[in-house]
Amino acid sequence: MKIKGERIASFLMKEINDILYNKVRDKVIQGTSVTSVNLSSDYEYAKVYCINLNDNKDTIKELNKSKGFIKSELYKRKLPLRVLPELEFIYDESIEYAKKIEDKIKEINDVKR
C-alpha cells in the first residue's frame, strides 16, 4: 500500500475506534477494537479487522448491520477522501492464532524439561 493509502487506513482505524467507543451504544458491539484496516488500491473498499474483548461472535454481524451509522459518523469528520470506502468488518483471528502458537511453544518447552 502506498503512503497515502497507509495514512488513510490509519485515519480510518483511529476514527472507527473512536466511534465504537464513544458513539455506538449496542451492547454486542461494546468492547470491540479495530486492529487494522486494509484498503483496496482504488480506495473504494476497506476491510476493517476487529476483535471483541467480550469474545462475542455476533459482534461482526452487528458491526456490518451498523456500518451505515458508522459511515455517517465518519462523514461528519474531516476525511482525506471525497468518497468513503465501502466498509466490511472482519473478525481478526490473528490474536487467537498467535495465542495457539504461544501455547504450542510452551508445550514443547515443557516437554523438553
PDB file of C-alpha atoms in Angstrom:
ATOM      1  CA  MET A   1       0.000   0.000   0.000  1.00  0.00           C
ATOM      2  CA  LYS A   2       1.304   3.441  -0.848  1.00  0.00           C
ATOM      3  CA  ILE A   3       1.938   6.090   1.788  1.00  0.00           C
ATOM      4  CA  LYS A   4      -1.382   7.834   1.074  1.00  0.00           C
ATOM      5  CA  GLY A   5      -3.223   4.522   1.467  1.00  0.00           C
ATOM      6  CA  GLU A   6      -1.432   3.787   4.738  1.00  0.00           C
ATOM      7  CA  ARG A   7      -2.288   7.249   6.031  1.00  0.00           C
ATOM      8  CA  ILE A   8      -5.955   6.836   5.108  1.00  0.00           C
ATOM      9  CA  ALA A   9      -6.095   3.329   6.625  1.00  0.00           C
ATOM     10  CA  SER A  10      -4.540   4.645   9.840  1.00  0.00           C
ATOM     11  CA  PHE A  11      -7.012   7.538   9.916  1.00  0.00           C
ATOM     12  CA  LEU A  12      -9.963   5.176   9.382  1.00  0.00           C
ATOM     13  CA  MET A  13      -8.728   2.835  12.114  1.00  0.00           C
ATOM     14  CA  LYS A  14      -8.398   5.695  14.608  1.00  0.00           C
ATOM     15  CA  GLU A  15     -11.757   7.234  13.741  1.00  0.00           C
ATOM     16  CA  ILE A  16     -13.705   3.953  13.683  1.00  0.00           C
ATOM     17  CA  ASN A  17     -12.234   3.027  17.073  1.00  0.00           C
ATOM     18  CA  ASP A  18     -13.335   6.422  18.397  1.00  0.00           C
ATOM     19  CA  ILE A  19     -16.846   5.917  17.004  1.00  0.00           C
ATOM     20  CA  LEU A  20     -17.084   2.417  18.511  1.00  0.00           C
ATOM     21  CA  TYR A  21     -16.004   3.669  21.939  1.00  0.00           C
ATOM     22  CA  ASN A  22     -17.930   6.936  22.065  1.00  0.00           C
ATOM     23  CA  LYS A  23     -20.943   6.744  19.747  1.00  0.00           C
ATOM     24  CA  VAL A  24     -22.163   3.149  19.444  1.00  0.00           C
ATOM     25  CA  ARG A  25     -24.456   2.077  22.286  1.00  0.00           C
ATOM     26  CA  ASP A  26     -25.098  -1.520  21.185  1.00  0.00           C
ATOM     27  CA  LYS A  27     -24.112  -3.934  23.985  1.00  0.00           C
ATOM     28  CA  VAL A  28     -22.918  -6.556  21.495  1.00  0.00           C
ATOM     29  CA  ILE A  29     -20.506  -4.094  19.868  1.00  0.00           C
ATOM     30  CA  GLN A  30     -19.152  -2.626  23.110  1.00  0.00           C
ATOM     31  CA  GLY A  31     -15.621  -3.791  23.823  1.00  0.00           C
ATOM     32  CA  THR A  32     -14.754  -4.021  20.122  1.00  0.00           C
ATOM     33  CA  SER A  33     -11.441  -2.681  18.844  1.00  0.00           C
ATOM     34  CA  VAL A  34     -10.222  -2.227  15.296  1.00  0.00           C
ATOM     35  CA  THR A  35      -6.839  -3.921  14.868  1.00  0.00           C
ATOM     36  CA  SER A  36      -6.163  -2.967  11.247  1.00  0.00           C
ATOM     37  CA  VAL A  37      -7.708  -1.580   8.083  1.00  0.00           C
ATOM     38  CA  ASN A  38      -6.785  -2.774   4.586  1.00  0.00           C
ATOM     39  CA  LEU A  39      -7.771  -0.514   1.703  1.00  0.00           C
ATOM     40  CA  SER A  40      -8.176  -1.574  -1.899  1.00  0.00           C
ATOM     41  CA  SER A  41      -5.829   0.143  -4.356  1.00  0.00           C
ATOM     42  CA  ASP A  42      -8.651   2.393  -5.605  1.00  0.00           C
ATOM     43  CA  TYR A  43      -9.725   3.261  -2.007  1.00  0.00           C
ATOM     44  CA  GLU A  44     -13.286   2.081  -2.701  1.00  0.00           C
ATOM     45  CA  TYR A  45     -13.269  -0.853  -0.284  1.00  0.00           C
ATOM     46  CA  ALA A  46     -11.899  -1.208   3.222  1.00  0.00           C
ATOM     47  CA  LYS A  47     -11.595  -4.424   5.195  1.00  0.00           C
ATOM     48  CA  VAL A  48     -11.808  -3.494   8.865  1.00  0.00           C
ATOM     49  CA  TYR A  49     -10.332  -6.191  11.123  1.00  0.00           C
ATOM     50  CA  CYS A  50     -11.758  -6.233  14.658  1.00  0.00           C
ATOM     51  CA  ILE A  51     -11.517  -8.090  17.930  1.00  0.00           C
ATOM     52  CA  ASN A  52     -14.008  -8.111  20.767  1.00  0.00           C
ATOM     53  CA  LEU A  53     -12.945  -8.206  24.403  1.00  0.00           C
ATOM     54  CA  ASN A  54     -16.177  -9.977  25.337  1.00  0.00           C
ATOM     55  CA  ASP A  55     -15.397 -12.727  22.793  1.00  0.00           C
ATOM     56  CA  ASN A  56     -18.848 -12.288  21.289  1.00  0.00           C
ATOM     57  CA  LYS A  57     -19.109 -13.916  17.847  1.00  0.00           C
ATOM     58  CA  ASP A  58     -22.205 -11.879  16.926  1.00  0.00           C
ATOM     59  CA  THR A  59     -20.123  -8.712  17.005  1.00  0.00           C
ATOM     60  CA  ILE A  60     -19.104  -8.818  13.342  1.00  0.00           C
ATOM     61  CA  LYS A  61     -22.693  -9.398  12.246  1.00  0.00           C
ATOM     62  CA  GLU A  62     -23.824  -6.391  14.313  1.00  0.00           C
ATOM     63  CA  LEU A  63     -20.947  -4.229  13.057  1.00  0.00           C
ATOM     64  CA  ASN A  64     -21.891  -4.967   9.460  1.00  0.00           C
ATOM     65  CA  LYS A  65     -25.516  -4.046  10.292  1.00  0.00           C
ATOM     66  CA  SER A  66     -24.275  -0.790  11.876  1.00  0.00           C
ATOM     67  CA  LYS A  67     -21.913   0.230   9.092  1.00  0.00           C
ATOM     68  CA  GLY A  68     -24.415   2.800   7.776  1.00  0.00           C
ATOM     69  CA  PHE A  69     -24.321   4.577  11.141  1.00  0.00           C
ATOM     70  CA  ILE A  70     -20.532   4.272  11.321  1.00  0.00           C
ATOM     71  CA  LYS A  71     -20.147   5.717   7.813  1.00  0.00           C
ATOM     72  CA  SER A  72     -22.480   8.606   8.665  1.00  0.00           C
ATOM     73  CA  GLU A  73     -20.307   9.374  11.693  1.00  0.00           C
ATOM     74  CA  LEU A  74     -17.182   9.190   9.512  1.00  0.00           C
ATOM     75  CA  TYR A  75     -18.748  11.679   7.068  1.00  0.00           C
ATOM     76  CA  LYS A  76     -19.014  14.196   9.932  1.00  0.00           C
ATOM     77  CA  ARG A  77     -15.250  14.082  10.436  1.00  0.00           C
ATOM     78  CA  LYS A  78     -12.653  15.683   8.210  1.00  0.00           C
ATOM     79  CA  LEU A  79     -11.674  12.864   5.898  1.00  0.00           C
ATOM     80  CA  PRO A  80      -8.816  12.968   3.410  1.00  0.00           C
ATOM     81  CA  LEU A  81     -11.166  11.374   0.820  1.00  0.00           C
ATOM     82  CA  ARG A  82     -14.017  12.635  -1.307  1.00  0.00           C
ATOM     83  CA  VAL A  83     -15.876   9.330  -1.075  1.00  0.00           C
ATOM     84  CA  LEU A  84     -15.738   6.926   1.843  1.00  0.00           C
ATOM     85  CA  PRO A  85     -14.790   3.350   1.057  1.00  0.00           C
ATOM     86  CA  GLU A  86     -17.342   0.582   1.458  1.00  0.00           C
ATOM     87  CA  LEU A  87     -16.637  -0.950   4.872  1.00  0.00           C
ATOM     88  CA  GLU A  88     -16.504  -4.676   5.537  1.00  0.00           C
ATOM     89  CA  PHE A  89     -15.971  -5.767   9.136  1.00  0.00           C
ATOM     90  CA  ILE A  90     -13.991  -8.975   9.621  1.00  0.00           C
ATOM     91  CA  TYR A  91     -13.109 -10.825  12.823  1.00  0.00           C
ATOM     92  CA  ASP A  92      -9.337 -10.675  13.357  1.00  0.00           C
ATOM     93  CA  GLU A  93      -8.205 -14.196  14.116  1.00  0.00           C
ATOM     94  CA  SER A  94      -4.504 -13.314  14.277  1.00  0.00           C
ATOM     95  CA  ILE A  95      -4.533 -12.823  18.051  1.00  0.00           C
ATOM     96  CA  GLU A  96      -6.136 -16.220  18.639  1.00  0.00           C
ATOM     97  CA  TYR A  97      -3.679 -17.754  16.176  1.00  0.00           C
ATOM     98  CA  ALA A  98      -0.729 -16.151  17.985  1.00  0.00           C
ATOM     99  CA  LYS A  99      -2.042 -17.475  21.302  1.00  0.00           C
ATOM    100  CA  LYS A 100      -2.278 -21.006  19.886  1.00  0.00           C
ATOM    101  CA  ILE A 101       1.305 -20.787  18.639  1.00  0.00           C
ATOM    102  CA  GLU A 102       2.448 -19.462  22.008  1.00  0.00           C
ATOM    103  CA  ASP A 103       0.673 -22.352  23.770  1.00  0.00           C
ATOM    104  CA  LYS A 104       2.348 -24.867  21.436  1.00  0.00           C
ATOM    105  CA  ILE A 105       5.774 -23.348  22.138  1.00  0.00           C
ATOM    106  CA  LYS A 106       5.147 -23.548  25.885  1.00  0.00           C
ATOM    107  CA  GLU A 107       4.017 -27.150  25.470  1.00  0.00           C
ATOM    108  CA  ILE A 108       7.200 -28.025  23.554  1.00  0.00           C
ATOM    109  CA  ASN A 109       9.367 -26.282  26.157  1.00  0.00           C
ATOM    110  CA  ASP A 110       7.601 -28.162  28.967  1.00  0.00           C
ATOM    111  CA  VAL A 111       8.262 -31.496  27.228  1.00  0.00           C
ATOM    112  CA  LYS A 112      11.979 -30.661  26.882  1.00  0.00           C
ATOM    113  CA  ARG A 113      12.324 -30.033  30.614  1.00  0.00           C
TER     114      ARG A 113
END
